[in-house]
XYZ file of N, CA and C in Angstrom:
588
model
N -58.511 -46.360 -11.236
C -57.164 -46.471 -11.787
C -56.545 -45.100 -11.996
N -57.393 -44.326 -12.441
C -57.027 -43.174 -12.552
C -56.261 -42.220 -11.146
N -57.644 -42.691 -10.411
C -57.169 -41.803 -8.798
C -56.144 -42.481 -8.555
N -55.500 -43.866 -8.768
C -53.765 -44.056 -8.072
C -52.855 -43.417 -9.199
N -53.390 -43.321 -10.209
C -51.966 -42.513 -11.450
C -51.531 -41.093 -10.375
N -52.967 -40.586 -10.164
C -52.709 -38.925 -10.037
C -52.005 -39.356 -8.693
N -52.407 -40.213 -7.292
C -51.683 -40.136 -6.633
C -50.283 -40.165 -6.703
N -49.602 -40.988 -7.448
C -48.476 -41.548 -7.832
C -48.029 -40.457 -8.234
N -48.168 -39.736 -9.224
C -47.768 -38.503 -9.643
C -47.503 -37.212 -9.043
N -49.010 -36.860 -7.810
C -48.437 -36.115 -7.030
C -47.459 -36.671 -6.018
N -47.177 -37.977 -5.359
C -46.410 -38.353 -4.604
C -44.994 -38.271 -4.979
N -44.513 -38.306 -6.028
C -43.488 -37.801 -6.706
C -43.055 -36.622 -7.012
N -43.710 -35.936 -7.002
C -43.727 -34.200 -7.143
C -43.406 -33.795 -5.808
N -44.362 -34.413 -4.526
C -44.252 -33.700 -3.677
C -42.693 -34.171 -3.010
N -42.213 -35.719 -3.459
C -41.156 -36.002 -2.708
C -39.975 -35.222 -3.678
N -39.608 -34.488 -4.890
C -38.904 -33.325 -5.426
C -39.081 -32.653 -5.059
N -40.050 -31.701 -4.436
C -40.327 -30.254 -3.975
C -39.593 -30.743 -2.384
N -39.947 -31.796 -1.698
C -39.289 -32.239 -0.592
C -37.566 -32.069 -0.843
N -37.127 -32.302 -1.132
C -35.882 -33.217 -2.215
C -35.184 -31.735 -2.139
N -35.405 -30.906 -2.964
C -34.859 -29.574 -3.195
C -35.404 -28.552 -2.589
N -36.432 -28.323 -0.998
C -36.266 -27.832 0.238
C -35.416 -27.812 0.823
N -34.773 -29.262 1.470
C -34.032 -29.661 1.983
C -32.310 -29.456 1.818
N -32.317 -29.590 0.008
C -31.021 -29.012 -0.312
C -30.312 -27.569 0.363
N -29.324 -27.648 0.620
C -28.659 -26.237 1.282
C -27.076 -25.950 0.886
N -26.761 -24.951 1.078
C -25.689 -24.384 0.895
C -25.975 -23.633 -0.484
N -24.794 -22.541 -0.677
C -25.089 -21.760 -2.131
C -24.513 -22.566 -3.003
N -25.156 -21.922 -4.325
C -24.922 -22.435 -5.965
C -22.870 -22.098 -5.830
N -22.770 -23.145 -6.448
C -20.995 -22.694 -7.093
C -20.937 -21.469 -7.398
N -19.808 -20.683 -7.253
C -19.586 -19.298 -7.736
C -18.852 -19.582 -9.345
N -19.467 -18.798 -10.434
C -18.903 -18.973 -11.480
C -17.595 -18.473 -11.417
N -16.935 -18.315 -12.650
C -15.735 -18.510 -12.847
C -15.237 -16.947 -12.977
N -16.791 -16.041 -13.445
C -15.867 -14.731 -13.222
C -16.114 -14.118 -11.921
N -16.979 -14.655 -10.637
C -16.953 -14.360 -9.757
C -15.671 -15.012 -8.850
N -15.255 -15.858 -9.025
C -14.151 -16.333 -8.342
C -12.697 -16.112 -8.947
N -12.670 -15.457 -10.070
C -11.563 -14.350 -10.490
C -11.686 -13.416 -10.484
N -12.548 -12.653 -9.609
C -12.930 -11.037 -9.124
C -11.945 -10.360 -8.808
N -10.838 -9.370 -9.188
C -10.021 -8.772 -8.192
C -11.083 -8.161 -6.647
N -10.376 -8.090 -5.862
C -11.132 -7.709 -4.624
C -11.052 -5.719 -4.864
N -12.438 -5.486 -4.517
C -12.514 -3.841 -4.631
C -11.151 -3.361 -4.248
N -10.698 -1.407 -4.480
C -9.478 -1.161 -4.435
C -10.336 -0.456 -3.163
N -9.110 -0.496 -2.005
C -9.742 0.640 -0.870
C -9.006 2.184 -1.076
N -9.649 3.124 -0.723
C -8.628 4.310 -0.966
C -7.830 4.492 0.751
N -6.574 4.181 0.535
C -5.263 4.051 1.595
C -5.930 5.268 2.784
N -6.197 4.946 4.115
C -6.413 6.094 5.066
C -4.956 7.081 5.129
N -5.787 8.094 5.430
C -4.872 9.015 5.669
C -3.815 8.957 6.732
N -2.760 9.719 6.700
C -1.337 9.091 8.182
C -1.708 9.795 8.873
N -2.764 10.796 8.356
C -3.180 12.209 9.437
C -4.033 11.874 10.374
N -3.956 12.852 11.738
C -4.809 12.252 13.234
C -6.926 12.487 12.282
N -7.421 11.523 12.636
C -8.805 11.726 12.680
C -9.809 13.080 13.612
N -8.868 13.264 14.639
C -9.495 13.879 16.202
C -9.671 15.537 15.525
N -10.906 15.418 15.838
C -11.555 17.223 15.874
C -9.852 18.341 16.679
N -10.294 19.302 15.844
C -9.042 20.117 15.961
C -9.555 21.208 16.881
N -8.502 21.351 17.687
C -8.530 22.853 18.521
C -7.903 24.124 18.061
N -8.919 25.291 17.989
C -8.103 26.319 17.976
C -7.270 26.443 19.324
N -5.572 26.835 18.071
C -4.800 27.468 18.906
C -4.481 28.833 18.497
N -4.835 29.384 17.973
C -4.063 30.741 17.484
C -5.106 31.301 16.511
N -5.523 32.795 16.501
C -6.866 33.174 15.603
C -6.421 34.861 15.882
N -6.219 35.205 14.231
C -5.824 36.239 14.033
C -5.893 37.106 13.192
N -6.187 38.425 12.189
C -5.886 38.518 11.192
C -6.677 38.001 9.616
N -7.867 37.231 10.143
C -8.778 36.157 9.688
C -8.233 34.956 9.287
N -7.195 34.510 10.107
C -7.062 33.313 9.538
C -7.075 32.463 11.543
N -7.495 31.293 11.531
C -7.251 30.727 12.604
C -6.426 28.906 12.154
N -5.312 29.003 12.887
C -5.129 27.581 13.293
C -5.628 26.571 14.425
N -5.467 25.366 13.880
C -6.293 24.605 15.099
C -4.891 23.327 14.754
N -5.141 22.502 16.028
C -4.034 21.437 16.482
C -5.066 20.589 16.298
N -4.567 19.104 15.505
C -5.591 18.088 15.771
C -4.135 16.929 16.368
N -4.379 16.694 17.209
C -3.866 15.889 17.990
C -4.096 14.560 17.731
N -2.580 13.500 17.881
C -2.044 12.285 17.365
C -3.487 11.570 17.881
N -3.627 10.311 17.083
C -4.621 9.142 17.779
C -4.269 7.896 17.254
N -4.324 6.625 17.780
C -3.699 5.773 17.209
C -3.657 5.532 15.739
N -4.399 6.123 14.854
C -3.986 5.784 13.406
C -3.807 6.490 12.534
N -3.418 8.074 13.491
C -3.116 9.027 12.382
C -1.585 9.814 13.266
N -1.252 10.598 12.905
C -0.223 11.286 13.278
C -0.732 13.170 13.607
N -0.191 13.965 14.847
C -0.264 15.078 15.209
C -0.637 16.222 13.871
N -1.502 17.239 13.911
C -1.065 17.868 12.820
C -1.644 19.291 12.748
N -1.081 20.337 12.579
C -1.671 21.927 12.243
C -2.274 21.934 11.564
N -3.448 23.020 11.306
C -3.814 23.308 10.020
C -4.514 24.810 10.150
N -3.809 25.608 8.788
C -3.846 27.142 9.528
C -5.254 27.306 7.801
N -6.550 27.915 8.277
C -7.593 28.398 7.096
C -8.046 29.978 7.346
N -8.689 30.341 6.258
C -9.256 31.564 6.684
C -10.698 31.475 7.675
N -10.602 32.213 8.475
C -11.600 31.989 9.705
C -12.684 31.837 8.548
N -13.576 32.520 7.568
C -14.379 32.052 6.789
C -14.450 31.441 5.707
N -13.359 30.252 5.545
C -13.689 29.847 4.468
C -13.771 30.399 2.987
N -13.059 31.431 3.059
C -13.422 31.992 1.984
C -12.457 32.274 0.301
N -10.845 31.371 1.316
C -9.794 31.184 0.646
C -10.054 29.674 0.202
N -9.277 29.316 -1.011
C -9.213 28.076 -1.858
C -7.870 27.867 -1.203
N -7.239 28.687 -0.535
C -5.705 28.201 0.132
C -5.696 28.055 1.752
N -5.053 27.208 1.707
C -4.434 26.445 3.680
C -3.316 25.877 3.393
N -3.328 25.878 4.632
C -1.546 25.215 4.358
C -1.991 24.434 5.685
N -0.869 23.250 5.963
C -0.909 21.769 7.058
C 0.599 21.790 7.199
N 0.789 21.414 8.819
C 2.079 20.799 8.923
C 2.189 19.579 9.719
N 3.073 19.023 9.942
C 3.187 17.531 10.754
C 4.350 17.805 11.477
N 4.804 17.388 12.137
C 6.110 16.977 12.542
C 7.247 17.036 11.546
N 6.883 16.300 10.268
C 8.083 15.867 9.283
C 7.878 16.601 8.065
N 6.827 17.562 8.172
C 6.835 17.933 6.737
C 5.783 19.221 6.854
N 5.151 19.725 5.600
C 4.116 20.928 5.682
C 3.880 20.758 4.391
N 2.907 21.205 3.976
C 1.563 21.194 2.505
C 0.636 22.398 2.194
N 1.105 23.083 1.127
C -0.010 23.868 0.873
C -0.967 23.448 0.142
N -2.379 23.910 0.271
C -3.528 23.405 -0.094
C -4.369 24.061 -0.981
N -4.599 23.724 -2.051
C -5.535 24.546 -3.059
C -6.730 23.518 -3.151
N -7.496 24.096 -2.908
C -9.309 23.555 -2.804
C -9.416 22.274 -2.568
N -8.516 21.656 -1.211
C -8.509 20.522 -0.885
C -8.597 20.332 0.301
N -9.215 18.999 0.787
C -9.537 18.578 2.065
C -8.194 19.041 2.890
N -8.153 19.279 4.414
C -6.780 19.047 5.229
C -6.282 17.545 4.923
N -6.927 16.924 4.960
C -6.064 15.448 4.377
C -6.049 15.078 3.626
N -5.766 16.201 2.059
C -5.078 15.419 1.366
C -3.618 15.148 1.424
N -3.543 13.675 0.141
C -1.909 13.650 0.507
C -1.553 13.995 -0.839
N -0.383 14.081 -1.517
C 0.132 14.316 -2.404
C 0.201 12.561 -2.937
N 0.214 12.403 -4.509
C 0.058 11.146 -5.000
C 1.207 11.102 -5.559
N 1.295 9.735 -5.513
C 2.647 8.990 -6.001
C 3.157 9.005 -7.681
N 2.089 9.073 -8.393
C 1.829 8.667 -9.601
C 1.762 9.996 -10.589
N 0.702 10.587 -10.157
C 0.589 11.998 -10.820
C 1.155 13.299 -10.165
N 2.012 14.149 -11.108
C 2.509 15.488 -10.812
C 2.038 16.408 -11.621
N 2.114 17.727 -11.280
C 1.598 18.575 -12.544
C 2.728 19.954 -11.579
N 2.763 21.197 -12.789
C 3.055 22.152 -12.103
C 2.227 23.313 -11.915
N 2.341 23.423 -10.603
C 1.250 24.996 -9.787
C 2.141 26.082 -9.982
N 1.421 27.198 -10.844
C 2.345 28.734 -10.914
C 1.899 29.376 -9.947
N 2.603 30.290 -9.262
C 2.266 31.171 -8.423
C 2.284 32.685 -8.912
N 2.033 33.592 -9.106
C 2.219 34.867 -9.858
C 1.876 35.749 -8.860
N 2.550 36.252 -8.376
C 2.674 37.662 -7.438
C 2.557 39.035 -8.306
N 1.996 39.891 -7.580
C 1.494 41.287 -7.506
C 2.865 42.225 -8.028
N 4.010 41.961 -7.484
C 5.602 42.622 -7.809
C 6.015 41.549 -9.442
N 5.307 40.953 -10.141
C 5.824 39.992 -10.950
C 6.633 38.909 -10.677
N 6.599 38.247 -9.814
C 7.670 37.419 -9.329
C 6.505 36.068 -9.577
N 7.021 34.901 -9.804
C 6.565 33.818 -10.410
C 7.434 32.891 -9.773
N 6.716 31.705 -9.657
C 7.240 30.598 -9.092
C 6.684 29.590 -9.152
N 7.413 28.187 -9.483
C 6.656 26.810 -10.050
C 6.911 26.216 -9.001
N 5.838 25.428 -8.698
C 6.075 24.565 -7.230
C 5.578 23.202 -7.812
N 6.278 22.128 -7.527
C 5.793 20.724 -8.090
C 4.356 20.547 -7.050
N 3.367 20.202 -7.980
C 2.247 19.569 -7.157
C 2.357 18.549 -7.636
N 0.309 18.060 -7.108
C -0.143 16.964 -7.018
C -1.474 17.175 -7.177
N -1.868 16.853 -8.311
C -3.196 16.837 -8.200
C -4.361 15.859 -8.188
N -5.290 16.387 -7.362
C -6.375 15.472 -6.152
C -7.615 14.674 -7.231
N -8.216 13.999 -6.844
C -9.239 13.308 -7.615
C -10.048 13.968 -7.298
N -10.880 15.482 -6.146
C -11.454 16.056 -6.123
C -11.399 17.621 -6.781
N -10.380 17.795 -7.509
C -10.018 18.953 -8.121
C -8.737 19.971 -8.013
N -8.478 19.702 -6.669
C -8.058 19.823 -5.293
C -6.572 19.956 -6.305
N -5.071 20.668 -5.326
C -4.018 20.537 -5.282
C -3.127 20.529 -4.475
N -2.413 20.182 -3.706
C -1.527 19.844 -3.072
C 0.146 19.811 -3.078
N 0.485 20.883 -2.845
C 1.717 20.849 -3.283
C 2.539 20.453 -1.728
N 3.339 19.592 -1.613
C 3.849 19.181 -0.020
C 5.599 19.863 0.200
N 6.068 20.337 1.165
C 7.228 20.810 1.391
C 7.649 20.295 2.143
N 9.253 20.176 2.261
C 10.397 19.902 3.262
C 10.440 21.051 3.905
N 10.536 20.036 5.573
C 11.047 21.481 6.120
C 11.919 22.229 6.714
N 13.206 21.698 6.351
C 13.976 22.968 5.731
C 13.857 23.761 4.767
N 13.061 23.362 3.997
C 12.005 24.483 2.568
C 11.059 25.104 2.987
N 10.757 24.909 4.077
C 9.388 25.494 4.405
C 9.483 27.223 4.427
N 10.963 27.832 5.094
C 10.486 28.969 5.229
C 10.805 29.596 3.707
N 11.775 29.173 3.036
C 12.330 29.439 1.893
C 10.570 29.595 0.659
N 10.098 28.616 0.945
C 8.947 27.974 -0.001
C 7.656 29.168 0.390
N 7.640 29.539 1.428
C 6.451 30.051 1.912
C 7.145 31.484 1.885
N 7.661 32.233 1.894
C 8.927 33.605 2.206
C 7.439 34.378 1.202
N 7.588 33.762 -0.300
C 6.820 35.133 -1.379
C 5.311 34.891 -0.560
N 4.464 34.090 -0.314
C 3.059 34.027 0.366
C 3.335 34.805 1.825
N 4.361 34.962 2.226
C 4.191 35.371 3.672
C 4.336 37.284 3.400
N 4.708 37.736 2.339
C 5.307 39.399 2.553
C 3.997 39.864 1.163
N 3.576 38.604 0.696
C 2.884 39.387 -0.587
C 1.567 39.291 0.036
N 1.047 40.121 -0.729
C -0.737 40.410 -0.127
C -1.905 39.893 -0.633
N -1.787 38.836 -2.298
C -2.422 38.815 -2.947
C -1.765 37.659 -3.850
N -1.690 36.651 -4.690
C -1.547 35.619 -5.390
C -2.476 35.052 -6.590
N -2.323 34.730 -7.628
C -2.416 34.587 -8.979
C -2.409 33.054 -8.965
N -2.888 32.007 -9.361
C -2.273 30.594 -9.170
C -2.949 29.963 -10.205
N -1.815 29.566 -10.985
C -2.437 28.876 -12.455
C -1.435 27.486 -12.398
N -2.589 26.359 -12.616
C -1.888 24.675 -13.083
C -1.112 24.593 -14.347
N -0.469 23.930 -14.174
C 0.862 23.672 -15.451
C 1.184 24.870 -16.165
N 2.041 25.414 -15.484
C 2.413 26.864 -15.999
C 1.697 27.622 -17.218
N 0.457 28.139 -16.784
C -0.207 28.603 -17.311
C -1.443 28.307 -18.291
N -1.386 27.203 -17.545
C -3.224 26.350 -17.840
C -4.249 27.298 -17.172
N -5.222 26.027 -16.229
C -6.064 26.530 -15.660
C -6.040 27.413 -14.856
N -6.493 28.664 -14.887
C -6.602 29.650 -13.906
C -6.980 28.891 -12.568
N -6.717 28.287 -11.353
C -7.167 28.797 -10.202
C -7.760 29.640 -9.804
N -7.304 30.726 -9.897
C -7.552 32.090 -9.043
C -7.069 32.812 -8.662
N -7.338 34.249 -8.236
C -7.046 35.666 -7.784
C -6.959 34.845 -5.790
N -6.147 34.483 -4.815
C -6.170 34.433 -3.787
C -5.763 35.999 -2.573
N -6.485 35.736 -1.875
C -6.021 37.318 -0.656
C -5.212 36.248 -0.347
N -3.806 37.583 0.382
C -2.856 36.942 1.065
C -3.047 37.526 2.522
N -3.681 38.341 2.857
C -3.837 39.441 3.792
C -3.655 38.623 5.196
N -2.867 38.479 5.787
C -2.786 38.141 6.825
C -1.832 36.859 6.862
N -1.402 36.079 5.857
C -0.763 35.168 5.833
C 0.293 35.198 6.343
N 0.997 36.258 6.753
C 2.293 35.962 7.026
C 2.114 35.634 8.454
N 1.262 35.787 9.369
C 0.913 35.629 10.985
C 0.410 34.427 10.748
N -0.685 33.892 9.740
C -1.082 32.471 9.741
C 0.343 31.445 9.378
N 1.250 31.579 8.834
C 2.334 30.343 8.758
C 2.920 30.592 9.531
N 3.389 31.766 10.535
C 4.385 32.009 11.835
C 3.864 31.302 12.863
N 2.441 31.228 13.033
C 1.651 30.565 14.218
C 1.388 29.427 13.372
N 1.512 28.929 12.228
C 1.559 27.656 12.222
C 2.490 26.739 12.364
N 3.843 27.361 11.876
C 5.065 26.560 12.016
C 5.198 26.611 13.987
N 4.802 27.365 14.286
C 5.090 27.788 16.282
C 4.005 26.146 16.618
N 2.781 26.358 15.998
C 2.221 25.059 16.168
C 3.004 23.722 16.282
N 2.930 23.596 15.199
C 4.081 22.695 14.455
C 5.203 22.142 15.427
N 5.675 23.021 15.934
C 6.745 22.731 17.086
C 6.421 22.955 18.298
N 5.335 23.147 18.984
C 4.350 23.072 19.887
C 4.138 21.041 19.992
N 3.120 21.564 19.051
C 2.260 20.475 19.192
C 2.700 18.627 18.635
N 3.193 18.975 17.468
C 2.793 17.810 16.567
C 4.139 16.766 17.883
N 4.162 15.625 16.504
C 4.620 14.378 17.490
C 5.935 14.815 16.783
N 7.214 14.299 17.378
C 8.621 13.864 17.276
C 8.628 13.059 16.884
């Protein structure tokens, strides 16, 4: 009597373990998984992806052309041949950007502004609206019909001072030494190369 209980018992067990094998598909998603906002993506850049060519190397600074590709747009970008400046400047077709310790693609943000001082060697000072980067980075972007106006004190001075919100964080002591040949061959780029 005994040996049919236990059968009975395992025969029931084994037809549940059967029972919920067989079951498929996933568990319901709870309620705060199915009110998840979806992750935020960070927006790609409008700038070309494509490895850049030197066009112009001078003075220690070299520009290179990175050329349009379907999901970015044409674009200059003039650095010191070593890396050794926190400043570059970028142009496009429609516009130009100077760069303080920031990728070539950054963009300037919609949301946050701050102001970048510039302090020249003759005392001459100048506030340029930036933008500052989630990597530290600044970005100040120009029109260009401003461009030569905006760039004029970096192109004749030799040396630059650059402090955030008029007279916050030091930046830095920047060389200018050669800059004025790096934005002449970059804007020549610029109208060379980029797209219309």
């Amino acid at each position: 009597m005994r040996s049919i209980r236990s059968s009975a018992v395992l025969a029931v067990l084994a037809a549940t373990l059967l029972t919920a094998c067989q079951t498929t598909g996933a568990p319901a998603p709870s309620a705060e998984q199915t009110h998840r906002p979806p992750p935020t993506e960070i927006p790609a850049s409008p700038l070309s992806d494509a490895p850049g060519r030197v066009v112009a190397q001078n003075k220690g600074w070299v520009v290179r052309v990175h050329p349009a590709t379907e999901t970015g747009s044409a674009y200059c970008y003039a650095t010191r041949t070593d890396d050794s400046s926190p400043l570059s400047f970028r142009a496009t077709a429609k516009g130009a950007a100077m760069l303080v310790n920031a990728d070539q693609h950054a963009q300037a943000g919609k949301d946050t502004e701050s102001r970048l001082t510039a302090i020249f060697p003759d005392g001459e000072t100048m506030a340029l609206e930036a933008s500052p980067l989630p990597d530290g980075g600044v970005v100040v972007p120009v029109e260009l019909p401003k461009y030569e106006d905006l760039f004029e004190p970096f192109m004749r001075s030799r040396a630059v001072t650059l402090q955030r919100d008029g007279g916050g964080t030091d930046i830095g002591d920047v060389n200018l030494g050669g800059s004025s040949w790096a934005l002449a061959a970059l804007d020549e780029c610029r109208i060379l190369h980029t797209d219309k």
